[in-house]
Amino acid sequence: MWGFIVTCGIFLVLLCQLRLLSKRKSKSTPYNALLPNVTVFAMGGTIAGCANSSLEIVNYIPGSVGIEKLIEAVPAIKAIANINGVQVTNMGSENLTPADVLKLAKLILAEVAKPNVHGIVITHGTDSLEETAMFLDLTISTAKPIVVVGAMRPSTAIGADGPMNLLNAVAVASSNQSMGRGTLVLLNDRIGSAFYTTKTNGNTLDTFKSYEAGSLGIVLNQKPFYFFSPAVPTGKVFFDIYNIKQLPRVDILYGYQGLNPKLAESAVHLGAKGLVLAAMGATSWTDDGNEVISSLIREHNIPVVYSHRTAEGYSSNSCLGIPSYFLNPQKARYMLMLAISSGYSIRDIEGLFSIK
Ligand code: SIN
């Protein structure tokens, strides 16, 4: 009996070590000097998700497949680029933290500094993909393409979209046409700007959209076609994260009829150094809510950004705090966190968000 238990224990330890080794290992394709070099950082998500059946596209475990398997599943990638795959995390993107995103951004900064690296792809869960993409857009200053890609169907599904999305992402990251366009989001053949693109539907393949700004281009037969020359989104700023070790807590509060005004106070008491409001309409918050916000600004000198709970829209400077203009709450939050980390005053932050 004891012999059996000890054997099982040894087996489990070996299994864990093998898993750890495979987590740390990076995967490379055979080198072809004629092809560009693309580094793929893997974070997890549905693109690396597994279900019990090929028909299951709702109940599955995201972040189950490692980067090696993801690359192996798309042999055509080898004809486009030399791939260096690096597993950073492997989880559902709802569990990623600002610390994970800061770590990823620093890894990418080190990678794009290598002269032989042409571009970067990040495989990521779609639920918080736009947050990571926005953070990278605000912190990675390079002309090299940075492409964030995900999938809506797990890797085990019939018609899984991950392999084609990954192939297209590598094609975009390998193309000179993609230079100088900031961080890009790629799903469903569409290339979007990280600054504007948002997830609009929890289930469908065509979920990533930027209704007002539109997409930047599409991918046809693994070749990106851009509708416009490279351009910088209006209001995009750059933050140097070299000295940032930790990001401050910034909470988002949602607006609704009869909202509890005290939640804003609680957030600050629980450590928020800034707040973002997903306000009703453009910037509407309730009268008692605004009274609480006003005293928080007065007493704690904390920046409060008014954004909107609507999918699109313009929060203007008619509100009490700092308007987010076109940024949705989750994008405004990372901009505010970076501004606070960089030591900006409330007045500076107003200037950062404002669109002239
Ligand atoms: C996730 O965000 O990790 C799960 C959902 C997805 O990737 O589509």
Coordinates of C-alpha atoms and ligand atoms in Angstrom, one line a residue:
M1 CA 0.0 0.0 0.0
W2 CA 2.7 2.5 1.1
G3 CA 4.8 1.5 -2.0
F4 CA 1.9 2.4 -4.2
I5 CA 1.3 5.8 -2.5
V6 CA 5.1 6.7 -2.7
T7 CA 5.1 5.7 -6.5
C8 CA 2.1 7.8 -7.1
G9 CA 3.8 10.7 -5.2
I10 CA 7.0 10.4 -7.3
F11 CA 4.9 10.3 -10.5
L12 CA 3.0 13.4 -9.5
V13 CA 6.2 15.3 -8.7
L14 CA 7.7 14.3 -12.1
L15 CA 4.5 15.3 -13.9
C16 CA 4.6 18.8 -12.2
Q17 CA 8.3 19.3 -13.1
L18 CA 7.6 18.3 -16.7
R19 CA 4.8 20.8 -16.8
L20 CA 7.0 23.6 -15.3
L21 CA 9.7 22.8 -17.8
S22 CA 7.3 23.0 -20.7
K23 CA 6.0 26.3 -19.3
R24 CA 9.5 27.8 -19.3
K25 CA 10.6 26.4 -22.6
S26 CA 10.3 28.7 -25.6
K27 CA 9.5 27.1 -29.0
S28 CA 11.3 28.0 -32.2
T29 CA 10.6 27.0 -35.8
P30 CA 13.6 25.8 -37.9
Y31 CA 15.5 29.0 -39.0
N32 CA 15.2 30.3 -42.5
A33 CA 17.4 33.3 -43.1
L34 CA 15.1 34.6 -45.9
L35 CA 12.2 35.0 -43.5
P36 CA 11.5 37.7 -40.9
N37 CA 11.7 36.8 -37.2
V38 CA 8.5 37.1 -35.2
T39 CA 8.3 36.5 -31.4
V40 CA 5.0 35.1 -30.2
F41 CA 4.2 35.8 -26.5
A42 CA 1.5 33.4 -25.2
M43 CA -0.8 34.6 -22.4
G44 CA -3.6 31.9 -22.6
G45 CA -7.3 32.5 -23.4
T46 CA -9.7 30.7 -25.7
I47 CA -7.2 30.5 -28.5
A48 CA -5.4 28.0 -26.1
G49 CA -8.6 26.6 -24.8
C50 CA -9.8 23.0 -24.6
A51 CA -13.3 21.5 -24.4
N52 CA -14.5 17.9 -23.9
S53 CA -16.0 17.8 -27.4
S54 CA -15.4 19.4 -30.7
L55 CA -19.0 20.6 -30.7
E56 CA -18.6 22.5 -27.4
I57 CA -17.9 26.2 -27.9
V58 CA -19.3 27.6 -24.6
N59 CA -18.0 25.4 -21.8
Y60 CA -14.3 24.9 -22.0
I61 CA -11.1 25.7 -20.2
P62 CA -9.2 28.7 -21.6
G63 CA -5.4 28.6 -21.3
S64 CA -5.0 24.8 -21.5
V65 CA -2.7 24.4 -24.6
G66 CA 0.9 25.6 -24.6
I67 CA 2.6 27.8 -27.2
E68 CA 4.4 24.8 -28.8
K69 CA 1.0 23.1 -29.6
L70 CA -0.5 26.4 -30.9
I71 CA 2.4 26.9 -33.3
E72 CA 2.5 23.2 -34.4
A73 CA -1.2 23.4 -35.2
V74 CA -0.4 25.9 -38.0
P75 CA 2.4 24.5 -40.1
A76 CA 1.9 27.2 -42.7
I77 CA 3.4 29.7 -40.3
K78 CA 6.9 28.3 -41.1
A79 CA 6.5 29.7 -44.7
I80 CA 5.9 33.2 -43.3
A81 CA 8.3 33.7 -40.4
N82 CA 10.8 32.2 -38.1
I83 CA 8.8 31.9 -34.8
N84 CA 10.2 32.2 -31.3
G85 CA 7.3 31.2 -29.0
V86 CA 7.4 32.3 -25.4
Q87 CA 4.9 31.2 -22.8
V88 CA 4.3 34.1 -20.4
T89 CA 1.1 33.0 -18.7
N90 CA -1.6 30.5 -19.6
M91 CA -4.9 31.5 -18.2
G92 CA -8.3 33.0 -18.9
S93 CA -7.7 36.7 -19.5
E94 CA -10.2 37.7 -16.8
N95 CA -7.6 36.6 -14.3
L96 CA -4.7 38.6 -15.8
T97 CA -3.6 41.5 -13.5
P98 CA -1.9 44.8 -14.2
A99 CA 1.3 43.2 -12.9
D100 CA 1.1 40.6 -15.7
V101 CA 0.5 43.2 -18.3
L102 CA 3.4 45.3 -17.0
K103 CA 5.6 42.3 -17.2
L104 CA 4.5 41.5 -20.7
A105 CA 5.1 45.1 -21.9
K106 CA 8.7 45.0 -20.4
L107 CA 9.3 41.6 -22.2
I108 CA 8.1 43.2 -25.5
L109 CA 10.3 46.3 -25.0
A110 CA 13.4 44.0 -24.6
E111 CA 12.4 42.0 -27.7
V112 CA 11.7 44.9 -30.0
A113 CA 15.1 46.3 -29.1
K114 CA 16.7 43.3 -30.8
P115 CA 17.6 44.4 -34.4
N116 CA 16.8 40.9 -35.9
V117 CA 13.2 40.9 -34.5
H118 CA 10.7 42.1 -37.1
G119 CA 7.5 41.9 -35.2
I120 CA 5.6 40.7 -32.1
V121 CA 2.4 38.6 -31.8
I122 CA 0.6 38.2 -28.4
T123 CA -1.9 35.3 -28.1
H124 CA -4.4 36.4 -25.5
G125 CA -7.9 35.7 -24.1
T126 CA -10.5 38.0 -25.8
D127 CA -12.3 39.0 -22.6
S128 CA -9.7 41.6 -21.5
L129 CA -7.7 41.6 -24.8
E130 CA -8.5 45.3 -25.5
E131 CA -7.1 46.3 -22.1
T132 CA -3.7 44.6 -22.6
A133 CA -3.6 46.0 -26.2
M134 CA -4.3 49.5 -25.0
F135 CA -1.6 49.3 -22.4
L136 CA 0.9 48.1 -25.0
D137 CA -0.2 50.8 -27.4
L138 CA 0.5 53.5 -24.7
T139 CA 3.9 52.0 -23.6
I140 CA 5.7 50.4 -26.5
S141 CA 7.2 53.1 -28.7
T142 CA 8.4 51.3 -31.8
A143 CA 7.6 51.2 -35.5
K144 CA 7.7 47.4 -35.4
P145 CA 4.3 45.7 -35.6
I146 CA 2.8 44.5 -32.3
V147 CA -0.2 42.3 -33.0
V148 CA -2.6 41.1 -30.3
V149 CA -4.6 38.0 -31.3
G150 CA -7.2 35.8 -29.8
A151 CA -10.0 33.4 -30.7
M152 CA -13.7 33.0 -29.9
R153 CA -13.7 29.2 -30.3
P154 CA -11.5 26.9 -28.3
S155 CA -8.7 25.1 -30.1
T156 CA -10.7 21.8 -29.9
A157 CA -13.8 23.1 -31.7
I158 CA -14.9 22.3 -35.3
G159 CA -14.2 25.5 -37.1
A160 CA -11.8 26.8 -34.4
D161 CA -10.8 30.4 -35.4
G162 CA -7.5 30.4 -33.5
P163 CA -5.3 28.8 -36.2
M164 CA -6.3 31.2 -39.0
N165 CA -6.1 34.1 -36.6
L166 CA -2.6 33.1 -35.5
L167 CA -1.5 32.6 -39.0
N168 CA -2.9 36.1 -40.0
A169 CA -1.4 37.7 -36.9
V170 CA 2.1 36.4 -37.9
A171 CA 1.5 37.5 -41.5
V172 CA 0.7 41.0 -40.2
A173 CA 3.6 41.1 -37.8
S174 CA 5.9 40.0 -40.7
S175 CA 4.8 42.7 -43.1
N176 CA 6.6 46.0 -43.7
Q177 CA 3.1 47.4 -44.4
S178 CA 2.3 47.0 -40.7
M179 CA 5.2 49.3 -39.6
G180 CA 4.4 52.5 -37.6
R181 CA 0.7 51.6 -36.9
G182 CA 0.9 51.2 -33.2
T183 CA -0.4 48.1 -31.4
L184 CA -2.9 46.2 -33.6
V185 CA -5.7 43.8 -32.7
L186 CA -6.4 40.9 -35.1
L187 CA -9.4 38.6 -35.2
N188 CA -11.7 37.4 -37.9
D189 CA -9.5 38.7 -40.7
R190 CA -9.8 42.3 -39.5
I191 CA -6.9 44.5 -38.3
G192 CA -7.9 47.2 -35.8
S193 CA -6.1 49.9 -33.8
A194 CA -5.7 48.9 -30.2
F195 CA -6.6 52.5 -29.2
Y196 CA -10.1 52.2 -30.6
T197 CA -11.0 48.5 -30.9
T198 CA -13.3 46.9 -28.3
K199 CA -15.0 43.6 -27.8
T200 CA -18.7 44.1 -28.7
N201 CA -20.2 40.6 -28.3
G202 CA -19.5 37.7 -25.9
N203 CA -19.9 34.9 -28.4
T204 CA -19.6 35.8 -32.1
L205 CA -16.5 35.6 -34.3
D206 CA -17.0 39.2 -35.5
T207 CA -16.9 40.7 -32.0
F208 CA -13.9 43.0 -32.2
K209 CA -15.0 46.4 -33.6
S210 CA -14.3 50.0 -33.7
Y211 CA -17.6 51.4 -34.9
E212 CA -16.6 55.0 -35.2
A213 CA -13.0 54.8 -36.3
G214 CA -13.5 51.6 -38.4
S215 CA -10.9 48.9 -39.0
L216 CA -7.5 49.7 -40.4
G217 CA -7.4 46.8 -42.8
I218 CA -8.1 43.2 -43.5
V219 CA -6.0 40.1 -44.2
L220 CA -6.5 38.3 -47.5
N221 CA -4.6 35.1 -48.2
Q222 CA -2.1 35.9 -45.4
K223 CA -1.4 39.4 -46.8
P224 CA -2.5 42.5 -44.9
F225 CA -4.3 45.1 -46.9
Y226 CA -4.5 48.5 -45.2
F227 CA -7.2 51.0 -46.1
F228 CA -5.0 53.9 -45.0
S229 CA -1.4 54.9 -44.6
P230 CA 0.0 54.6 -41.0
A231 CA -1.6 57.2 -38.7
V232 CA -1.4 57.9 -35.0
P233 CA -4.8 58.0 -33.1
T234 CA -5.8 61.4 -32.0
G235 CA -5.0 61.8 -28.3
K236 CA -2.6 58.9 -28.1
V237 CA 0.2 59.5 -25.6
F238 CA 3.3 57.6 -24.6
F239 CA 4.4 56.5 -21.1
D240 CA 7.9 55.3 -20.3
I241 CA 7.5 52.3 -18.0
Y242 CA 11.2 51.6 -17.5
N243 CA 11.1 52.8 -13.9
I244 CA 7.5 51.6 -13.1
K245 CA 7.6 48.5 -10.8
Q246 CA 3.9 48.5 -9.9
L247 CA 0.7 50.1 -11.1
P248 CA -1.6 51.9 -8.8
R249 CA -5.1 50.6 -8.0
V250 CA -7.8 52.4 -10.2
D251 CA -11.3 51.1 -10.0
I252 CA -14.2 51.4 -12.5
L253 CA -17.7 52.2 -11.2
Y254 CA -20.8 51.5 -13.3
G255 CA -23.6 54.0 -13.6
Y256 CA -27.3 53.0 -13.4
Q257 CA -30.6 54.4 -12.0
G258 CA -30.4 54.5 -8.2
L259 CA -26.6 53.8 -8.1
N260 CA -25.1 53.6 -4.6
P261 CA -23.1 56.8 -4.3
K262 CA -21.1 55.4 -1.4
L263 CA -19.4 52.8 -3.6
A264 CA -17.0 55.5 -4.8
E265 CA -16.0 56.3 -1.2
S266 CA -15.5 52.6 -0.5
A267 CA -13.3 52.2 -3.5
V268 CA -11.1 55.0 -2.3
H269 CA -11.0 53.5 1.3
L270 CA -10.0 50.2 -0.2
G271 CA -7.0 51.8 -1.9
A272 CA -8.1 53.2 -5.2
K273 CA -5.8 56.0 -6.3
G274 CA -8.1 57.0 -9.1
L275 CA -11.6 56.3 -10.3
V276 CA -13.1 55.8 -13.7
L277 CA -16.9 56.1 -14.1
A278 CA -18.8 54.2 -16.7
A279 CA -21.3 57.0 -16.7
M280 CA -24.8 56.9 -18.2
G281 CA -25.0 58.5 -21.7
A282 CA -22.0 60.7 -22.2
T283 CA -21.1 61.7 -18.6
S284 CA -24.3 61.4 -16.5
W285 CA -23.9 60.4 -12.9
T286 CA -26.6 60.9 -10.3
D287 CA -26.7 64.1 -8.2
D288 CA -25.9 62.3 -4.9
G289 CA -23.2 60.4 -6.7
N290 CA -21.7 63.6 -8.0
E291 CA -21.7 65.1 -4.5
V292 CA -19.7 62.1 -3.2
I293 CA -17.3 62.4 -6.2
S294 CA -16.9 66.1 -5.6
S295 CA -15.9 65.6 -1.9
L296 CA -13.5 62.7 -2.8
I297 CA -11.7 65.0 -5.3
R298 CA -11.6 67.8 -2.7
E299 CA -10.5 65.7 0.3
H300 CA -8.3 63.1 -1.3
N301 CA -7.2 64.9 -4.4
I302 CA -7.8 61.8 -6.5
P303 CA -8.4 62.0 -10.2
V304 CA -11.9 60.9 -11.4
V305 CA -12.4 60.2 -15.1
Y306 CA -15.9 60.3 -16.5
S307 CA -16.2 57.8 -19.3
H308 CA -19.4 56.2 -20.7
R309 CA -21.1 52.8 -20.4
T310 CA -22.3 53.1 -24.0
A311 CA -20.2 51.1 -26.5
E312 CA -19.1 54.3 -28.3
G313 CA -19.5 58.0 -27.5
Y314 CA -17.7 61.2 -26.5
S315 CA -17.5 62.2 -22.8
S316 CA -17.0 65.9 -23.0
N317 CA -15.6 68.5 -20.6
S318 CA -19.0 69.4 -19.2
C319 CA -18.6 67.0 -16.3
L320 CA -17.3 67.4 -12.8
G321 CA -14.1 65.3 -13.1
I322 CA -11.9 64.6 -16.1
P323 CA -13.7 63.5 -19.3
S324 CA -12.4 60.5 -21.1
Y325 CA -13.4 61.9 -24.5
F326 CA -13.6 58.8 -26.8
L327 CA -12.0 56.3 -24.5
N328 CA -14.2 53.6 -22.9
P329 CA -13.8 52.9 -19.2
Q330 CA -11.4 50.0 -19.5
K331 CA -9.1 51.9 -21.9
A332 CA -9.3 55.1 -19.8
R333 CA -8.4 53.1 -16.7
Y334 CA -5.0 52.0 -18.0
M335 CA -4.3 55.5 -19.3
L336 CA -5.1 56.9 -15.8
M337 CA -3.0 54.2 -14.1
L338 CA 0.0 55.0 -16.3
A339 CA -0.5 58.8 -15.7
I340 CA -0.6 58.3 -11.9
S341 CA 2.5 56.1 -12.0
S342 CA 4.3 58.7 -14.0
G343 CA 3.5 61.3 -11.3
Y344 CA 1.1 63.5 -13.3
S345 CA -1.0 66.0 -11.4
I346 CA -4.8 66.2 -11.8
R347 CA -4.3 69.2 -14.2
D348 CA -1.7 67.2 -16.2
I349 CA -4.1 64.3 -16.4
E350 CA -6.8 66.6 -17.7
G351 CA -4.4 67.7 -20.4
L352 CA -3.5 64.0 -21.3
F353 CA -7.1 63.0 -21.8
S354 CA -8.3 66.2 -23.6
I355 CA -8.7 66.2 -27.3
K356 CA -8.1 69.6 -28.9
Ligands
SIN1 C1 -10.5 34.7 -22.0 O1 -10.6 35.9 -22.2 O2 -9.4 34.2 -21.6 C2 -11.6 33.7 -22.3 C3 -12.5 34.1 -23.4 C4 -11.7 34.2 -24.8 O3 -10.5 34.1 -24.9 O4 -12.5 34.4 -25.8

